CSV table of C-alpha atoms in Angstrom, one decimal:
chain,number,residue,atom,x,y,z
A,247,MET,CA,3.9,39.5,-31.1
A,248,VAL,CA,2.6,37.4,-28.2
A,249,ILE,CA,5.1,37.1,-25.3
A,250,ARG,CA,4.7,34.0,-23.2
A,251,ALA,CA,6.6,32.8,-20.1
A,252,ARG,CA,9.4,30.4,-20.8
A,253,PRO,CA,8.4,26.7,-20.2
A,254,GLY,CA,8.1,25.8,-16.6
A,255,GLU,CA,7.9,29.5,-15.4
A,256,GLY,CA,4.9,31.2,-14.1
A,257,CYS,CA,4.7,34.5,-15.9
A,258,VAL,CA,6.4,36.8,-18.4
A,259,PHE,CA,7.8,39.0,-15.6
A,260,PHE,CA,9.6,36.1,-14.0
A,261,SER,CA,11.0,35.0,-17.4
A,262,TYR,CA,12.1,38.4,-18.8
A,263,GLY,CA,11.9,41.0,-16.1
A,264,ASN,CA,15.1,42.7,-14.9
A,265,ALA,CA,14.3,41.8,-11.2
A,266,LYS,CA,13.2,38.4,-10.1
A,267,PHE,CA,10.2,38.5,-7.8
A,268,ARG,CA,9.7,36.2,-4.8
A,269,GLN,CA,7.3,33.4,-5.6
A,270,ASN,CA,5.2,31.5,-3.0
A,271,LYS,CA,6.7,28.0,-3.3
A,272,THR,CA,3.5,26.4,-2.1
A,273,ASN,CA,1.9,27.6,-5.4
A,274,LEU,CA,5.0,27.1,-7.6
A,275,ALA,CA,4.0,23.6,-8.8
A,276,GLN,CA,0.4,24.6,-9.8
A,277,TYR,CA,1.1,26.6,-13.0
A,278,LEU,CA,-0.4,25.1,-16.1
A,279,PRO,CA,1.3,25.3,-19.5
A,280,ALA,CA,0.1,28.1,-21.8
A,281,CYS,CA,-3.0,27.4,-23.7
A,282,GLY,CA,-2.1,25.8,-27.0
A,283,GLU,CA,0.9,24.1,-25.5
A,284,ARG,CA,-1.0,21.5,-23.5
A,285,PHE,CA,0.0,18.4,-25.5
A,286,HIS,CA,0.4,15.7,-22.9
A,287,VAL,CA,-0.7,15.0,-19.4
A,288,VAL,CA,0.0,12.1,-16.9
A,289,ILE,CA,-2.3,11.5,-14.0
A,290,GLY,CA,-0.4,9.8,-11.2
A,291,ALA,CA,-2.5,7.2,-9.3
A,292,SER,CA,-1.4,5.3,-6.2
A,293,PRO,CA,-2.7,1.7,-5.6
A,294,PHE,CA,-3.1,2.1,-1.8
A,295,ASN,CA,-4.3,5.7,-1.8
A,296,LYS,CA,-8.0,6.1,-0.9
A,297,TYR,CA,-8.0,9.5,-2.6
A,298,TYR,CA,-8.4,7.8,-6.0
A,299,SER,CA,-12.1,7.1,-5.9
A,300,GLU,CA,-13.9,6.3,-9.2
A,301,LYS,CA,-15.6,9.7,-9.2
A,302,ARG,CA,-12.3,11.6,-8.6
A,303,ILE,CA,-10.6,9.6,-11.4
A,304,THR,CA,-13.5,10.4,-13.7
A,305,ASP,CA,-13.4,14.1,-12.9
A,306,LEU,CA,-9.6,14.1,-13.6
A,307,LEU,CA,-10.1,12.4,-16.9
A,308,LEU,CA,-12.8,14.8,-18.0
A,309,TRP,CA,-10.7,17.7,-17.1
A,310,ALA,CA,-7.7,16.3,-18.9
A,311,ASN,CA,-9.8,15.6,-21.9
A,312,ASP,CA,-10.8,19.2,-22.1
A,313,HIS,CA,-7.3,20.7,-21.8
A,314,PHE,CA,-4.8,18.2,-23.3
A,315,ASP,CA,-4.3,16.4,-26.6
A,316,PHE,CA,-3.1,13.1,-25.0
A,317,ALA,CA,-3.6,11.7,-21.5
A,318,CYS,CA,-2.6,8.7,-19.6
A,319,VAL,CA,-3.0,7.3,-16.0
A,320,PHE,CA,0.2,6.1,-14.5
A,321,VAL,CA,0.0,3.2,-12.1
A,322,PRO,CA,3.3,2.2,-10.3
A,323,ASP,CA,2.7,-1.5,-10.3
A,324,THR,CA,6.2,-3.0,-9.8
A,325,PRO,CA,7.6,-0.1,-7.7
A,326,THR,CA,4.8,-0.7,-5.2
A,327,VAL,CA,6.1,-4.2,-4.6
A,328,TRP,CA,9.6,-2.7,-3.8
A,329,THR,CA,8.1,-0.3,-1.3
A,330,LEU,CA,6.2,-3.1,0.5
A,331,GLU,CA,9.3,-5.2,0.6
A,332,ALA,CA,11.3,-2.3,2.1
A,333,GLY,CA,8.5,-2.0,4.7
A,334,GLY,CA,9.0,-5.6,6.0
A,335,TYR,CA,6.8,-7.7,3.8
A,336,SER,CA,8.1,-10.8,2.1
A,337,LEU,CA,8.3,-10.8,-1.7
A,338,ASP,CA,5.3,-13.2,-1.9
A,339,GLU,CA,3.3,-11.0,0.4
A,340,ALA,CA,4.3,-7.8,-1.4
A,341,LEU,CA,3.3,-9.3,-4.8
A,342,HIS,CA,0.0,-10.6,-3.5
A,343,LYS,CA,-1.0,-7.3,-1.9
A,344,THR,CA,0.1,-5.2,-4.9
A,345,ARG,CA,-1.6,-7.3,-7.5
A,346,ARG,CA,-4.8,-7.2,-5.6
A,347,GLN,CA,-4.7,-3.5,-5.1
A,348,VAL,CA,-3.5,-2.7,-8.7
A,349,ARG,CA,-6.3,-4.8,-10.1
A,350,TYR,CA,-8.8,-2.9,-7.9
A,351,LEU,CA,-7.4,0.5,-9.0
A,352,ASN,CA,-7.3,-0.6,-12.7
A,353,ASN,CA,-11.0,-1.6,-12.5
A,354,LYS,CA,-11.8,1.9,-11.2
A,355,ILE,CA,-9.8,3.5,-13.9
A,356,ASP,CA,-11.6,1.5,-16.6
A,357,ARG,CA,-15.0,2.4,-15.2
A,358,ALA,CA,-13.9,6.0,-15.0
A,359,ARG,CA,-12.9,5.9,-18.7
A,360,GLU,CA,-16.3,4.6,-19.6
A,361,ALA,CA,-18.0,7.3,-17.6
A,362,ALA,CA,-15.8,10.0,-19.3
A,363,ASP,CA,-17.2,8.6,-22.6
A,364,ASN,CA,-15.6,10.8,-25.2
A,365,ALA,CA,-12.3,10.6,-23.4
A,366,ILE,CA,-12.1,6.8,-23.5
A,367,ASN,CA,-10.2,6.6,-26.7
A,368,ARG,CA,-7.7,9.3,-25.7
A,369,VAL,CA,-6.8,8.1,-22.2
A,370,ASP,CA,-4.3,5.3,-21.9
A,371,LEU,CA,-3.5,3.2,-18.9
A,372,LEU,CA,0.2,3.4,-18.3
A,373,PRO,CA,1.6,0.9,-15.7
A,374,TRP,CA,5.3,1.2,-14.8
A,375,SER,CA,5.9,-2.2,-16.3
A,376,LEU,CA,5.1,-0.7,-19.7
A,377,LEU,CA,6.8,2.6,-19.1
A,378,VAL,CA,10.1,0.9,-18.4
A,379,LYS,CA,10.1,-0.3,-22.0
A,380,TYR,CA,10.1,3.2,-23.5
A,381,LYS,CA,13.2,4.0,-25.5
A,382,SER,CA,14.6,6.8,-23.4
A,383,TYR,CA,13.4,5.6,-20.0
A,384,ALA,CA,16.6,3.8,-18.8
A,385,ASN,CA,18.8,6.8,-19.5
A,386,LEU,CA,16.4,9.2,-17.8
A,387,GLU,CA,16.2,7.0,-14.7
A,388,LYS,CA,20.0,6.8,-14.7
A,389,ARG,CA,20.2,10.6,-14.5
A,390,CYS,CA,17.9,10.6,-11.5
A,391,ARG,CA,20.1,7.9,-9.8
A,392,THR,CA,23.3,9.8,-10.6
A,393,ALA,CA,21.9,12.9,-9.0
A,394,PHE,CA,20.9,10.9,-5.9
A,395,ALA,CA,24.5,9.6,-5.6
A,396,THR,CA,26.2,12.9,-6.2
A,397,ASP,CA,23.9,15.6,-4.8
A,398,SER,CA,23.7,15.3,-1.0
A,399,GLU,CA,20.8,17.8,-0.7
A,400,PHE,CA,18.8,15.9,-3.3
A,401,GLN,CA,19.6,12.7,-1.6
A,402,ARG,CA,18.4,14.0,1.7
A,403,GLU,CA,15.1,15.2,0.3
A,404,CYS,CA,14.6,11.9,-1.5
A,405,LEU,CA,15.1,9.9,1.7
A,406,ALA,CA,12.7,12.2,3.6
A,407,ALA,CA,10.0,11.7,0.9
A,408,THR,CA,10.7,8.0,1.1
A,409,ASP,CA,10.3,7.9,4.9
A,410,GLU,CA,6.9,9.5,4.5
A,411,VAL,CA,5.8,6.8,2.1
A,412,LEU,CA,7.2,4.0,4.2
A,413,GLU,CA,5.5,5.2,7.3
A,414,ASN,CA,2.2,4.3,5.7
A,415,ARG,CA,3.3,1.1,3.9
A,416,ARG,CA,5.5,-0.7,6.4
A,417,ARG,CA,4.3,-3.7,8.4
A,418,ASP,CA,3.0,-2.9,11.9
A,419,GLY,CA,5.9,-3.0,14.3
A,420,TYR,CA,8.6,-3.4,11.7
A,421,GLN,CA,11.7,-1.3,12.4
A,422,LEU,CA,13.1,0.2,9.2
A,423,SER,CA,16.8,0.0,8.6
A,424,ASP,CA,19.0,2.3,6.5
A,425,LEU,CA,19.1,-0.4,3.8
A,426,ASP,CA,15.3,-0.5,3.8
A,427,ARG,CA,15.2,3.2,3.1
A,428,LEU,CA,17.7,2.9,0.3
A,429,HIS,CA,15.7,0.0,-1.2
A,430,ALA,CA,12.5,2.1,-1.0
A,431,VAL,CA,14.1,5.0,-2.9
A,432,ASP,CA,13.8,2.8,-6.0
A,433,TYR,CA,10.1,3.7,-6.1
A,434,LEU,CA,11.0,7.3,-6.3
A,435,MET,CA,13.7,6.8,-8.9
A,436,ALA,CA,11.1,4.9,-11.0
A,437,GLU,CA,8.6,7.8,-11.0
A,438,LEU,CA,10.9,10.8,-11.3
A,439,PRO,CA,11.5,10.5,-15.1
A,440,LEU,CA,7.8,11.1,-15.5
A,441,ILE,CA,7.8,14.1,-13.3
A,442,LEU,CA,11.0,15.7,-14.6
A,443,PHE,CA,11.5,14.6,-18.2
A,444,GLY,CA,8.1,13.9,-19.7
A,445,PRO,CA,8.7,15.8,-23.0
A,446,GLU,CA,11.7,13.6,-23.8
A,447,LEU,CA,10.1,10.5,-22.5
A,448,PHE,CA,6.9,10.8,-24.6
A,449,GLY,CA,8.3,12.9,-27.5
A,450,VAL,CA,6.1,15.9,-27.0
A,451,GLN,CA,6.6,19.6,-26.5
A,452,THR,CA,5.0,19.8,-23.1
A,453,SER,CA,4.1,17.2,-20.5
A,454,THR,CA,2.2,17.8,-17.3
A,455,PHE,CA,2.2,15.5,-14.3
A,456,ILE,CA,-0.9,15.7,-12.1
A,457,TYR,CA,-1.0,14.5,-8.5
A,458,HIS,CA,-3.4,15.2,-5.6
A,459,ARG,CA,-0.7,16.8,-3.4
A,460,SER,CA,2.8,18.2,-3.5
A,461,LEU,CA,5.9,17.1,-1.7
A,462,GLN,CA,8.7,19.3,-0.4
A,463,LEU,CA,11.0,17.4,-2.7
A,464,LEU,CA,8.9,18.4,-5.8
A,465,GLU,CA,8.7,22.0,-4.6
A,466,LYS,CA,12.5,22.2,-4.4
A,467,LEU,CA,12.9,20.4,-7.8
A,468,PHE,CA,10.7,22.9,-9.6
A,469,ALA,CA,12.3,25.8,-7.7
A,470,GLY,CA,15.7,24.6,-9.2
A,471,GLU,CA,17.4,23.9,-5.9
A,472,PHE,CA,19.2,20.7,-6.9
A,473,SER,CA,21.7,19.7,-9.6
A,474,ILE,CA,18.9,17.9,-11.4
A,475,LYS,CA,16.0,20.0,-12.7
A,476,PRO,CA,12.8,19.6,-14.7
A,477,MET,CA,13.4,20.0,-18.4
A,478,HIS,CA,11.8,22.7,-20.5
A,479,GLY,CA,8.2,21.9,-21.2
A,480,GLN,CA,7.7,19.9,-18.0
A,481,HIS,CA,5.0,20.9,-15.6
A,482,PHE,CA,3.6,19.7,-12.3
A,483,VAL,CA,0.0,20.4,-11.3
A,484,ILE,CA,-1.7,19.7,-7.9
A,485,ALA,CA,-5.3,18.6,-8.3
A,486,HIS,CA,-7.7,20.5,-5.9
A,487,GLU,CA,-11.4,19.8,-5.5
A,488,LEU,CA,-13.6,22.8,-5.5
A,489,ALA,CA,-15.6,23.3,-2.3
């Protein structure tokens, strides 16, 4: 018999031991699913983030191709428009800036897929405008919004994460209102189904979301500190470059 940790937990001692050990939360989100369970991976990419160079995207695709059966690159196209609107841009300005940046990012992803060669047929581009059409997406997003409305601690952390995004996306000199912050939370609600409920969303046993850094919100979500939690089989991995 082979004993493995339960989905989403780091080791067998944490899953089945008679005393829970203290885990370092800064590493909590970095556990990979067990070998043989790595069915699906989502690489999160941000249109305005300079981290996503063509080389870095290529490296991520090659790594994903070696470890997972299915892979996709998520691009938050429409939610980026909402964030720019919340940051003081008009709808026309937000649409123009987003379309230009998403087109630039998509071109890098396409070239990265070609560079990855054998991964090209197994890596899909997944914009939010396509994701929203998935059968279970609407119900999963509703669960996130319900938690935001009913769990004050979760709401507080969501707003804190949103403030961090808006600080880098708002128009120079624009003073954010509380209504702006609530509008910007839509971006987060649009992404959370991918990060929390991937197995149900994609119909797979395990789904792993990859991003280049963690957030306190995500650390607390995967530590089980809110009323809403990742489902079994959901993982979150932080991409680190080797020195």
